[in-house]
mmCIF file of C-alpha atoms in Angstrom:
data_model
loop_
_atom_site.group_PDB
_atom_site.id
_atom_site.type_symbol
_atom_site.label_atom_id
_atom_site.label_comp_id
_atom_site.label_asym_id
_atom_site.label_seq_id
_atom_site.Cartn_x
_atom_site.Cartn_y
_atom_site.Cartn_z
ATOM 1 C CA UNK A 1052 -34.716 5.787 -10.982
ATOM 2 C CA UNK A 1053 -38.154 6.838 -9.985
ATOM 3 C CA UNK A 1054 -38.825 6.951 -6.415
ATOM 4 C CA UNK A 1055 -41.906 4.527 -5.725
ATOM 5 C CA UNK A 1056 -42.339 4.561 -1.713
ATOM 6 C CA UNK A 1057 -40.632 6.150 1.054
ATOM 7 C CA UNK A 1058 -37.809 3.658 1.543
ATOM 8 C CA UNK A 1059 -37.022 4.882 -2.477
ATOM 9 C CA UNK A 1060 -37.468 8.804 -1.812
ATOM 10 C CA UNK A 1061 -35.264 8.439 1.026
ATOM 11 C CA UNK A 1062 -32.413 7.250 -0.687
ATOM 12 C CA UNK A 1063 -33.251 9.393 -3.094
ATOM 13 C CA UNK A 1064 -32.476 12.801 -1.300
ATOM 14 C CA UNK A 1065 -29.610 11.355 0.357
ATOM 15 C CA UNK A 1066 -27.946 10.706 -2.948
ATOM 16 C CA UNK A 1067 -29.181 13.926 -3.979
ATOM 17 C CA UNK A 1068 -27.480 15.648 -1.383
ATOM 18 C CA UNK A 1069 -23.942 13.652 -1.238
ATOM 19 C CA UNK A 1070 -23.603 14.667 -5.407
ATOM 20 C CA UNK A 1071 -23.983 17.948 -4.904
ATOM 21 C CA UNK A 1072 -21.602 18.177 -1.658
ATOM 22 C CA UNK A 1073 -17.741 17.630 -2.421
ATOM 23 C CA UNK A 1074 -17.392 16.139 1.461
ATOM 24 C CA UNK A 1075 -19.613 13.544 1.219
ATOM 25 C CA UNK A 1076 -19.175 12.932 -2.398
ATOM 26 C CA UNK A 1077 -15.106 12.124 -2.070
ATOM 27 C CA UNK A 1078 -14.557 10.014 0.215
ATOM 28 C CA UNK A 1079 -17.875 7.788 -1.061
ATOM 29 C CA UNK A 1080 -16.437 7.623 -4.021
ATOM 30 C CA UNK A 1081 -12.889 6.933 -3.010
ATOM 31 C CA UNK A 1082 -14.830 3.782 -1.028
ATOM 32 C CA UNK A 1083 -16.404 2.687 -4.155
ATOM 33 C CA UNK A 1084 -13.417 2.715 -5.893
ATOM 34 C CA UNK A 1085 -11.783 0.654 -3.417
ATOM 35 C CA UNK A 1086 -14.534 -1.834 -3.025
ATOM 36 C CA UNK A 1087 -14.774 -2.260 -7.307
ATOM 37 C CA UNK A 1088 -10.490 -2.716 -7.313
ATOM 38 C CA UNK A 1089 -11.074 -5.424 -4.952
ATOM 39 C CA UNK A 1090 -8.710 -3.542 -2.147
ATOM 40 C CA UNK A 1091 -8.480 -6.000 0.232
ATOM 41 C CA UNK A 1092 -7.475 -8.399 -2.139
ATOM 42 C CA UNK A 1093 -4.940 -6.446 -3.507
ATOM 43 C CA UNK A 1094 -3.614 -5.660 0.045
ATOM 44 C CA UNK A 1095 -3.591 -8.921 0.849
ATOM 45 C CA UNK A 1096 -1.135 -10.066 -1.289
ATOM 46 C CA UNK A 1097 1.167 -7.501 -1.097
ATOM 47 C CA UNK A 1098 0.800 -8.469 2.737
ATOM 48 C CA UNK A 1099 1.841 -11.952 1.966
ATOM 49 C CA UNK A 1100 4.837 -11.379 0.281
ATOM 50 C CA UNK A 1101 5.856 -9.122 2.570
ATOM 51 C CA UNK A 1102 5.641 -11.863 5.577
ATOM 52 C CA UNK A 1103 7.470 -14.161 3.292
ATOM 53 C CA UNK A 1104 9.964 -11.486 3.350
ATOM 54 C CA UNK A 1105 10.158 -10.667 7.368
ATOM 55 C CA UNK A 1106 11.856 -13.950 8.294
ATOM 56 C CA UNK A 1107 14.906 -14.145 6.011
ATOM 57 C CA UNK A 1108 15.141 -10.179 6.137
ATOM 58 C CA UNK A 1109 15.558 -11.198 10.183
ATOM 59 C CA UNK A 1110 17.685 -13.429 9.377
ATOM 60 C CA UNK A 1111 19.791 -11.597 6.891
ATOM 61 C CA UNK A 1112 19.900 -8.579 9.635
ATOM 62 C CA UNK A 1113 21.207 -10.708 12.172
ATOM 63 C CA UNK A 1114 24.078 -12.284 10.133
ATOM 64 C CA UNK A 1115 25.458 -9.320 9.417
ATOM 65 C CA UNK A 1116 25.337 -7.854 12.708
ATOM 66 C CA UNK A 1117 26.718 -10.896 13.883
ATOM 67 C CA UNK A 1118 29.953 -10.540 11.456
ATOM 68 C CA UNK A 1119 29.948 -7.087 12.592
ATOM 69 C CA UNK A 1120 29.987 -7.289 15.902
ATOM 70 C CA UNK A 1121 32.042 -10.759 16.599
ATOM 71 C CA UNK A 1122 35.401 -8.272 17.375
ATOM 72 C CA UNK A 1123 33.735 -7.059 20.714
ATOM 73 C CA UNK A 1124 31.470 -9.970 21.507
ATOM 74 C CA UNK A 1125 34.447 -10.768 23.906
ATOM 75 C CA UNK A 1126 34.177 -7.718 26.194
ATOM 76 C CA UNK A 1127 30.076 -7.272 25.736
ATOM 77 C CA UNK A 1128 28.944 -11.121 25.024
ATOM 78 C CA UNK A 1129 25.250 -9.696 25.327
ATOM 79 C CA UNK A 1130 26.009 -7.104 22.709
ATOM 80 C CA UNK A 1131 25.231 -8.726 19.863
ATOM 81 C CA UNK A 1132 21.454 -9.715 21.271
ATOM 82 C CA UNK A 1133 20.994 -6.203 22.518
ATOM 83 C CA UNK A 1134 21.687 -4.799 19.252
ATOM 84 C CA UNK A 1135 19.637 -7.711 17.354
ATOM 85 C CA UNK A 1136 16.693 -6.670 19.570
ATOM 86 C CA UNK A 1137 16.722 -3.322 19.631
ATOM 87 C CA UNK A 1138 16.941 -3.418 15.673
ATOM 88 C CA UNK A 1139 14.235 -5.268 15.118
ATOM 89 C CA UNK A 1140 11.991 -3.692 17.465
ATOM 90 C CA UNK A 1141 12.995 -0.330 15.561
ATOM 91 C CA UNK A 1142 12.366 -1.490 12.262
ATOM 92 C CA UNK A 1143 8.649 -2.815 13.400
ATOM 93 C CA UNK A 1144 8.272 0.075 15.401
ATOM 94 C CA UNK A 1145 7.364 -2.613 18.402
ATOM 95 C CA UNK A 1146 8.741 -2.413 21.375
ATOM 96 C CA UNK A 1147 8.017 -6.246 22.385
ATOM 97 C CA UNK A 1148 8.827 -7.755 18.762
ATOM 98 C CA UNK A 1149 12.519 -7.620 18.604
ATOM 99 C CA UNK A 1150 12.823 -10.003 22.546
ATOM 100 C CA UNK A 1151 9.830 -12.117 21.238
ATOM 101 C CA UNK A 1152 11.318 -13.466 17.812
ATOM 102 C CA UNK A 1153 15.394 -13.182 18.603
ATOM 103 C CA UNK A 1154 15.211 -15.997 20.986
ATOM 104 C CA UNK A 1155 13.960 -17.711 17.779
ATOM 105 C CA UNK A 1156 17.135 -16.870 15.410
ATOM 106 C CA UNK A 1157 19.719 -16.592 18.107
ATOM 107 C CA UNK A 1158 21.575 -19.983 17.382
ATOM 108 C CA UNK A 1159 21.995 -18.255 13.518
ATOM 109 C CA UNK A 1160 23.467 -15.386 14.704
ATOM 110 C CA UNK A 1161 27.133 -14.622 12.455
ATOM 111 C CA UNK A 1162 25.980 -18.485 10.510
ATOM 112 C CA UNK A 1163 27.412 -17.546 6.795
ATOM 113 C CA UNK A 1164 24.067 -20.293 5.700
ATOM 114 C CA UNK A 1165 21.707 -17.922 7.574
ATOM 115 C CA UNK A 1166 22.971 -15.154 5.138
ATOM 116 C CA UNK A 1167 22.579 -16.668 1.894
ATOM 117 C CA UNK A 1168 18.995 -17.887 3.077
ATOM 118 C CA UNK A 1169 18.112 -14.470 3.965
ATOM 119 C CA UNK A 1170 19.464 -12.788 1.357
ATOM 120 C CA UNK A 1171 17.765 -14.781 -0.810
ATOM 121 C CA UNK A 1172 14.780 -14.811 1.155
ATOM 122 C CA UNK A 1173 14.748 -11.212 1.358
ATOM 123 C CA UNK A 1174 15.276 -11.053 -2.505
ATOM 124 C CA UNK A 1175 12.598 -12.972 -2.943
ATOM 125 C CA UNK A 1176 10.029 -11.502 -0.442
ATOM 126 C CA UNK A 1177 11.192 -7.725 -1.595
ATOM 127 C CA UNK A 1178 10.290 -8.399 -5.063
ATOM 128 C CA UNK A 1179 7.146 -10.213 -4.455
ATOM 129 C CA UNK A 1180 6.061 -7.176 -2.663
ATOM 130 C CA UNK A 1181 7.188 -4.582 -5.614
ATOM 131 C CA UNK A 1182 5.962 -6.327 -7.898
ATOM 132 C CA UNK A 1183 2.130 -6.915 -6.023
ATOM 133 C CA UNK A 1184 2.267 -3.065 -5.408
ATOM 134 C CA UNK A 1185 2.887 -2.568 -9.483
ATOM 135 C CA UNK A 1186 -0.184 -4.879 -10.160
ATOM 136 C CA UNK A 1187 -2.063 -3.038 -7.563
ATOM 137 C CA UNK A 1188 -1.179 0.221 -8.556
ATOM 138 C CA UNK A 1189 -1.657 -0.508 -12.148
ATOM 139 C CA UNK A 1190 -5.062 -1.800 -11.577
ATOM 140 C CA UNK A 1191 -6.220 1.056 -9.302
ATOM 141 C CA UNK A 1192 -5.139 3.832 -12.218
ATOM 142 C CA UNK A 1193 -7.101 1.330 -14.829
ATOM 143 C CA UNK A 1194 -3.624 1.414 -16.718
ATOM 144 C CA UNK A 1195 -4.109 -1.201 -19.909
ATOM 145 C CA UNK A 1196 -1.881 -4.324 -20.117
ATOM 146 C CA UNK A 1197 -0.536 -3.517 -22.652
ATOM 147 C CA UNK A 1198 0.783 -0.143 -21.708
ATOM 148 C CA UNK A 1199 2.367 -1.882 -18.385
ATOM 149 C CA UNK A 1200 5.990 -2.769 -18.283
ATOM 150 C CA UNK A 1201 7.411 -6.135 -19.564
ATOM 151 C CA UNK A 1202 7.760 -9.124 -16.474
ATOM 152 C CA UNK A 1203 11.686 -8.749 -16.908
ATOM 153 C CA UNK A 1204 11.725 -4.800 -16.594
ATOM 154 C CA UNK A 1205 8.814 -5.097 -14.012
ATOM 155 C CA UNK A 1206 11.488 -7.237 -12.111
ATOM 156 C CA UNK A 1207 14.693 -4.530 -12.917
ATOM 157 C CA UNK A 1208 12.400 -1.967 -11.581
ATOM 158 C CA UNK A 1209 11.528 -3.518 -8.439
ATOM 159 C CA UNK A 1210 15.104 -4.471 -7.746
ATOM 160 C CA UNK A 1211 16.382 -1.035 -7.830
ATOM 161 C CA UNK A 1212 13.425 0.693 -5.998
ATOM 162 C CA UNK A 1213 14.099 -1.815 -3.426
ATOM 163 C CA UNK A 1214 17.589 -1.021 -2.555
ATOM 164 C CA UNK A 1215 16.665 2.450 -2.465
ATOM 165 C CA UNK A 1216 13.663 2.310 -0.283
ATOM 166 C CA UNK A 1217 15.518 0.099 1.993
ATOM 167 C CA UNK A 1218 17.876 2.768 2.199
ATOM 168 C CA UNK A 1219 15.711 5.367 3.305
ATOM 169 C CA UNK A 1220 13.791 3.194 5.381
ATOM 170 C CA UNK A 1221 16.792 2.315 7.392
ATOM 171 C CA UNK A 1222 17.605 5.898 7.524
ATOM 172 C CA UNK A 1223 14.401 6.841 8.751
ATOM 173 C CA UNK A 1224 14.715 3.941 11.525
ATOM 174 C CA UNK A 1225 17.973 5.279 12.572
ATOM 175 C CA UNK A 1226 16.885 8.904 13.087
ATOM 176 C CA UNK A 1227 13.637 7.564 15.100
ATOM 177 C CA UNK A 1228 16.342 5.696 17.087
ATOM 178 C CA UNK A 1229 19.077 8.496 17.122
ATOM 179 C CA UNK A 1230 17.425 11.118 17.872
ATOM 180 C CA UNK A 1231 15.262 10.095 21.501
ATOM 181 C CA UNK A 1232 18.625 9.209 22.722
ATOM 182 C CA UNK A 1233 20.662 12.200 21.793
ATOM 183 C CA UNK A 1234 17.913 14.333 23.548
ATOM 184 C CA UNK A 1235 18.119 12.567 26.180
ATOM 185 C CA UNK A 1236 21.932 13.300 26.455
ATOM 186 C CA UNK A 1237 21.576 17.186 25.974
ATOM 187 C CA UNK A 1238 20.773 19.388 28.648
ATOM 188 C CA UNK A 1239 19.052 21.936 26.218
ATOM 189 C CA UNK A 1240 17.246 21.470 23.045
ATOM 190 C CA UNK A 1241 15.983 18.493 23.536
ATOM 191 C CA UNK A 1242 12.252 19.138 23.335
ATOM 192 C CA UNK A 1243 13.123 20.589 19.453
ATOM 193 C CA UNK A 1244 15.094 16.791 18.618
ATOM 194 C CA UNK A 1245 12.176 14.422 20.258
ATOM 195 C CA UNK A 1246 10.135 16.763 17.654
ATOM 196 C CA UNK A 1247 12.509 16.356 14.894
ATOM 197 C CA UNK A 1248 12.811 12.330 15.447
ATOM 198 C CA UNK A 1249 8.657 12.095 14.888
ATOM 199 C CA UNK A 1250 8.566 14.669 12.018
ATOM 200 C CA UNK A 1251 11.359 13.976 10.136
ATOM 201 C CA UNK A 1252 10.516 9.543 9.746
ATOM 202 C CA UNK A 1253 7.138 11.156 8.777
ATOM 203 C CA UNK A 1254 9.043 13.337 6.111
ATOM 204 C CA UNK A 1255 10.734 10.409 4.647
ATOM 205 C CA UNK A 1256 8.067 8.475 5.097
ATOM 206 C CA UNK A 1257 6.134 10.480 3.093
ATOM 207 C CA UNK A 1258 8.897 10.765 0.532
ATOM 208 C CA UNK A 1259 9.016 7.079 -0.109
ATOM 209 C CA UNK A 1260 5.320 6.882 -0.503
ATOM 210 C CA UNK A 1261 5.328 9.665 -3.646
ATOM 211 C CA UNK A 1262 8.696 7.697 -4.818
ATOM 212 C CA UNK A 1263 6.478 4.067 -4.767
ATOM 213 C CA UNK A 1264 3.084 6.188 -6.334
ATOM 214 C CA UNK A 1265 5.101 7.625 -9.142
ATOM 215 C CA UNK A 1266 7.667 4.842 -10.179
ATOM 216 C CA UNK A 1267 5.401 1.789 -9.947
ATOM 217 C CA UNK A 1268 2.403 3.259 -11.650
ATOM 218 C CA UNK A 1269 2.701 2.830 -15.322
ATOM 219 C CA UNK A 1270 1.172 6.506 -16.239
ATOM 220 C CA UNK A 1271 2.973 9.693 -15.787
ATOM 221 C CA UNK A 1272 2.168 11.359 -12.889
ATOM 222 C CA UNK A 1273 3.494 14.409 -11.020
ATOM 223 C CA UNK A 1274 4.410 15.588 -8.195
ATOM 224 C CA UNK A 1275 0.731 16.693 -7.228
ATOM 225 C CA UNK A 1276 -1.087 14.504 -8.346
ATOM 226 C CA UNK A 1277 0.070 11.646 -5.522
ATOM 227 C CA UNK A 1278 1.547 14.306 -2.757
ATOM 228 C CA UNK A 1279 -1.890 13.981 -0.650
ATOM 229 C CA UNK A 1280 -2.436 10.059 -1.228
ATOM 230 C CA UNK A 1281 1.357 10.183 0.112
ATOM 231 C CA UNK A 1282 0.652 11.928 3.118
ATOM 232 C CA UNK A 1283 -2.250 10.405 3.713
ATOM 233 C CA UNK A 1284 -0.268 7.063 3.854
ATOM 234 C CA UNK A 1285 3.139 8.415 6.137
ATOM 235 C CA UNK A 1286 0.295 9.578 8.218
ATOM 236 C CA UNK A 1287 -1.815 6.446 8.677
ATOM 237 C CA UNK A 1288 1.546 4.372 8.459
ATOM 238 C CA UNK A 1289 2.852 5.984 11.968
ATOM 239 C CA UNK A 1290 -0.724 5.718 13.533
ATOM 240 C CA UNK A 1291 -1.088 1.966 13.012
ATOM 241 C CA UNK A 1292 2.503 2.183 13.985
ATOM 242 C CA UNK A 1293 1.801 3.694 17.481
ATOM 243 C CA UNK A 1294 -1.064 1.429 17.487
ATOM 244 C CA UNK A 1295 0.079 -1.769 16.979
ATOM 245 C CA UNK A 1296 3.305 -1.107 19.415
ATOM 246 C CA UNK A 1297 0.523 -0.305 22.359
ATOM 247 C CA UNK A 1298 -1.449 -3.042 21.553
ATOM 248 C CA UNK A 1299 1.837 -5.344 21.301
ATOM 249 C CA UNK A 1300 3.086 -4.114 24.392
ATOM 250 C CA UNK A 1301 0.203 -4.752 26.412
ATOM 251 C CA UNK A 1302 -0.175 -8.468 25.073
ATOM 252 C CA UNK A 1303 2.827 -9.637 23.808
ATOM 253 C CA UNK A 1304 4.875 -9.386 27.130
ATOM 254 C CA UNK A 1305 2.207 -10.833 29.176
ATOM 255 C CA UNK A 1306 1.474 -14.137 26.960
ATOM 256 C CA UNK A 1307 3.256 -17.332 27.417
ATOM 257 C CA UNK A 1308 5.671 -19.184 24.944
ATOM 258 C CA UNK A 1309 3.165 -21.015 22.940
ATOM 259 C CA UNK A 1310 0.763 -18.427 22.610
ATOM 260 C CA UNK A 1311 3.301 -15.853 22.628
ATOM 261 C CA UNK A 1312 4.459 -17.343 19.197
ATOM 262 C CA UNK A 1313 1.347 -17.423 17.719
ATOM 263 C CA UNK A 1314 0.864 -13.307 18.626
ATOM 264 C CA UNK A 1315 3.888 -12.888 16.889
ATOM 265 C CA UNK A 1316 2.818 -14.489 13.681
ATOM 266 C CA UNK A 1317 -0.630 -13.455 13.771
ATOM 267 C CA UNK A 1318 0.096 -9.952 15.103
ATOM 268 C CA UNK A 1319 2.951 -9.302 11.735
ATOM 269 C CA UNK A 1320 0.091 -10.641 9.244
ATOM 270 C CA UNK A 1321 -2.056 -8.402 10.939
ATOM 271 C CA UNK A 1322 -0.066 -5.515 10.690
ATOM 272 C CA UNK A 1323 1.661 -5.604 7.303
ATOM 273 C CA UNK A 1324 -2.228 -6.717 6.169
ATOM 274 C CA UNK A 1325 -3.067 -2.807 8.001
ATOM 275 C CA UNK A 1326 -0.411 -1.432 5.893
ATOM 276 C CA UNK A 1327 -1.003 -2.690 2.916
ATOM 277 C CA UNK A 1328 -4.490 -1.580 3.035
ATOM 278 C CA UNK A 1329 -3.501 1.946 3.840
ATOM 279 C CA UNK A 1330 -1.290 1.916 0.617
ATOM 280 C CA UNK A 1331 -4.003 0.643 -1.782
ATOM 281 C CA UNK A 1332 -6.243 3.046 -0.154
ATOM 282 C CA UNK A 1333 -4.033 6.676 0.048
ATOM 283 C CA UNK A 1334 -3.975 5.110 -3.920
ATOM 284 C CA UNK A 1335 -7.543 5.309 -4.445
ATOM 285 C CA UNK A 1336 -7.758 8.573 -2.809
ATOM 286 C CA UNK A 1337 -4.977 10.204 -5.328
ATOM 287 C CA UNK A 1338 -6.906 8.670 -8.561
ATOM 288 C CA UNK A 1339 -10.201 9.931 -7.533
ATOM 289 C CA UNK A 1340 -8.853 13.291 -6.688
ATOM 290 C CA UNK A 1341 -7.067 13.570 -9.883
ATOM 291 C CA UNK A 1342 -9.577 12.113 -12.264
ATOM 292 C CA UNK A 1343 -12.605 13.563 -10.484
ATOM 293 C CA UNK A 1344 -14.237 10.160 -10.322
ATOM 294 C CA UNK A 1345 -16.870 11.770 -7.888
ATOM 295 C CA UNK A 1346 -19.558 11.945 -7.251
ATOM 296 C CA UNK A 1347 -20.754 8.340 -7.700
ATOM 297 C CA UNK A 1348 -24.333 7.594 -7.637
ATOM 298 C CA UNK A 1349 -25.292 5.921 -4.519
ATOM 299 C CA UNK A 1350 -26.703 2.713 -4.877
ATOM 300 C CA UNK A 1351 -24.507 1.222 -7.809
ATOM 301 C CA UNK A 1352 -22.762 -0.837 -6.415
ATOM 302 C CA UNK A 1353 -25.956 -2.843 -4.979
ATOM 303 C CA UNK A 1354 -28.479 -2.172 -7.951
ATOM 304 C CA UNK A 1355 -28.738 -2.128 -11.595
ATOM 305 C CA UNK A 1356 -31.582 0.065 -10.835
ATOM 306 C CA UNK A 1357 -29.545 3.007 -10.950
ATOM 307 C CA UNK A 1358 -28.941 6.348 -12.710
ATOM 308 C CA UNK A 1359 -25.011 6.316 -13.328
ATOM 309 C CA UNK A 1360 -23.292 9.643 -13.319
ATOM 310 C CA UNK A 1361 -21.044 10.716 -15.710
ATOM 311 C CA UNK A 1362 -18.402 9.576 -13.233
ATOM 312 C CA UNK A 1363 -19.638 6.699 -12.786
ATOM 313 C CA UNK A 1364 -19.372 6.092 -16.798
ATOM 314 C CA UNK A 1365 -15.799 7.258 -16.714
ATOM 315 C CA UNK A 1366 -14.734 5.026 -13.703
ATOM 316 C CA UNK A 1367 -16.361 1.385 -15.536
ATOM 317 C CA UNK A 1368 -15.328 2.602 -18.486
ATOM 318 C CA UNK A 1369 -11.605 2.879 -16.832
ATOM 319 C CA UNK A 1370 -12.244 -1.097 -15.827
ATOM 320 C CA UNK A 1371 -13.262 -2.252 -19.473
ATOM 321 C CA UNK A 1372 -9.905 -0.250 -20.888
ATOM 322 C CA UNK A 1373 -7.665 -1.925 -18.412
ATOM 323 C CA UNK A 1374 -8.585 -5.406 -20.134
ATOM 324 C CA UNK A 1375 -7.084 -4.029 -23.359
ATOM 325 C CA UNK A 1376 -3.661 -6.651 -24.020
ATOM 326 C CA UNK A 1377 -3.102 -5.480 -27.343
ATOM 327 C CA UNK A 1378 -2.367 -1.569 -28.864
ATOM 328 C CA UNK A 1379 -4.612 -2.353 -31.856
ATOM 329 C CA UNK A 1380 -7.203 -3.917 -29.590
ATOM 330 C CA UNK A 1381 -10.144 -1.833 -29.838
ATOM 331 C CA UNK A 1382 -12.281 -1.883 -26.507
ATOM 332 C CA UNK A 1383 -15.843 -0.415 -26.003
ATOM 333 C CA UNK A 1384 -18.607 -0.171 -22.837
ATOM 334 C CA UNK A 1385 -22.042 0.522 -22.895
ATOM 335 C CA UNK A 1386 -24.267 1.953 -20.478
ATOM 336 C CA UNK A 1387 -27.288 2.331 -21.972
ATOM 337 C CA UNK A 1388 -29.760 0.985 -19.281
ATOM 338 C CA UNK A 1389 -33.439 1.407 -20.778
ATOM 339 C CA UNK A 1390 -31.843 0.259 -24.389
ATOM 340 C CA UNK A 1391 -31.075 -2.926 -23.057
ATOM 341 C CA UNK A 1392 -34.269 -3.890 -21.013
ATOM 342 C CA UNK A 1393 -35.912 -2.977 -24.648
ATOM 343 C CA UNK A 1394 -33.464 -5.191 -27.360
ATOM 344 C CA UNK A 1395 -32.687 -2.163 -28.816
ATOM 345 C CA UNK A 1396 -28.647 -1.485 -29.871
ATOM 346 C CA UNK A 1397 -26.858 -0.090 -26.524
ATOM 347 C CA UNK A 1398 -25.217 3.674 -26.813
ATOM 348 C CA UNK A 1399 -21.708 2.228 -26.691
ATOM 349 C CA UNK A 1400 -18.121 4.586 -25.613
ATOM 350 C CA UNK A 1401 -14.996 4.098 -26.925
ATOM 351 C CA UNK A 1402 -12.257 3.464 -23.583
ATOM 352 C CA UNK A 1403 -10.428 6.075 -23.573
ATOM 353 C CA UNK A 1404 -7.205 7.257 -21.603
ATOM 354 C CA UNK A 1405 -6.806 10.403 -19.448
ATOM 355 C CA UNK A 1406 -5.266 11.987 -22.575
ATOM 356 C CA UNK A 1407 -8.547 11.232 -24.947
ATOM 357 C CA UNK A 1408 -6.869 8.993 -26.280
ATOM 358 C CA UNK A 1409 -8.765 5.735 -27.603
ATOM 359 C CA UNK A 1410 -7.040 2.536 -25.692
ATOM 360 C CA UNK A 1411 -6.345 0.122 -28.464
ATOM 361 C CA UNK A 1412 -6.753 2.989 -31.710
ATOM 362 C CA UNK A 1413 -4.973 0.969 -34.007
ATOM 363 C CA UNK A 1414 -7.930 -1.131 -34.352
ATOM 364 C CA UNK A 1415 -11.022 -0.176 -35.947
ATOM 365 C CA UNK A 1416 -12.960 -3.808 -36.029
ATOM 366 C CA UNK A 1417 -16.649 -3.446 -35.427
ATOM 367 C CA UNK A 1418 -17.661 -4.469 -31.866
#
């Protein structure tokens, strides 16, 4: 693109100077990335399936306690809502969340109907948000459809990594709720275990993030290769943690019923939307840093006016492949810019996958 005035030259050196710097270069590209996946899109409906989820999960969680805990309801009747509260609020990581939404589910508290409802609820919700995160996933690593799993094993895989991510999310809870206490208790130490209940959450934290990046993408991928996007996610998933339970606390405890209720709602969409969108993007940051899709040229997203880098090639190449339904579908992109505004036949390149491999190679049908 030939710089014409001084508007042109401008932009010019600055995409000069962001391709041949790595710090600039990344994180543009890891933004561009985003923006052509649609991010916030994807985000938001992994966002909605997870607040379909909330409400039965709530109510699932307070059935059981409630079956639980009937034995000594008699010598502690508030024990039951103390424990309902203080889960919730641990679970959210907001103080104010578990008093604003029990007085809402109290009357189901122990109710066998409130259990199959939120199991099935929960069921529901959980796999809605699995499987969103595979088709997010899947589309951020360009993965063809043909090469992604089946709708029933999709489903068996979701199921299972569930479970287990509930697991070590409610083991993570229960150290972050553990541990303050215990160092509380102790005379000595207890500097080291307030330490240990922020570091090790983070830990597992981090460790379900590389467990989600590895099993739901449909490409191999190591250890490596999603360790930083994973870290990058633990750590923006305890800042919009600490966050949103400031930002709760000031608000949430001051508003009336009415509005109070609408905080609620409006302040989990908001949050699980935040969330989300950290996911999709610690995603975007491990595919760019593995494929080297950087540096991108500046202005493409805005102009056709542009010179594409190579990267640039490789990444819209990436979104023609991940059309490709069948193995013997052939697909092919061309970027041949100055071709085209002529009539002449485009320079076309075959899609291929991170392996060289040709997406669709069975096919050899003339394009």
């Amino acid at each position: 693109m030939a710089p014409v005035a001084g508007g042109a030259k401008l932009t010019d050196r600055i995409d000069a100077f962001q391709r041949r710097h790595p710090a600039s270069a990344f994180p543009l590209a890891v933004v561009y990335k985003f923006a052509d996946d649609r991010g916030p899109h994807l985000a938001a409906l992994m966002a909605y399936y997870g607040f379909v989820s909330v409400f039965p999960l709530l109510l699932l969680l307070v059935s059981v306690l409630g079956f639980v805990l009937a034995p000594f309801s008699g010598a502690d009747p508030e024990l039951s809502g103390r424990a309902v509260t203080t889960t919730i609020d641990a679970l959210a990581g907001v103080p104010v969340l578990g008093s604003a939404l029990q007085g809402s589910i109290t009357g189901l508290r122990g109710s066998g109907v409130a259990l199959t409802i939120g199991a099935l609820g929960t069921l529901y919700g959980g796999m809605g948000v699995m499987q969103a995160t595979q088709a997010a996933l899947n589309r951020i690593y360009a993965v063809p459809r043909y090469k992604q799993p089946n709708p029933v094993l999709s489903r068996l895989r979701s199921i299972v990594l569930m479970l287990a991510l509930g697991v070590l999310a409610l083991l993570a809870t229960a150290i972050s709720v553990v541990l303050p206490e215990v160092a509380d208790a102790v005379p000595v130490g207890g500097g080291l275990l307030l330490a240990a209940g922020t570091l090790v959450p983070f830990a597992i934290n981090t460790c379900i993030f590389v467990v989600v990046f590895r099993v739901l993408t449909a490409v191999r991928l190591g250890w490596r290769n999603v360790a930083i996007g994973a870290l990058v996610a633990a750590g923006l998933w305890e800042g919009l943690q600490t966050a949103f339970a400031r930002l709760a606390g000031a608000y949430l405890q001051h508003a009336g019923d009415v509005y109070g209720v609408f905080g609620v709602v409006l302040g989990l969409l908001a949050w699980l939307y935040l969330q989300s969108m950290a996911l999709v993007l610690a995603a975007e940051i491990n595919v760019v840093r593995q494929r080297r899709l950087y540096p991108r040229a500046l202005l493409t997203p805005f102009t056709d006016d542009v010179d594409l880098t190579p990267q640039d090639v490789r990444a819209y190449t990436g979104y023609a492949r991940s059309e490709t339904y069948k193995g013997f579908e052939t697909v092919t992109a061309s970027f041949d810019k100055d071709a085209a505004a002529g009539g002449d036949e485009p320079t076309t390149h075959p899609a291929e996958d991170d392996d060289g491999e040709r997406a669709g190679a069975g096919s050899r049908a003339a394009g």
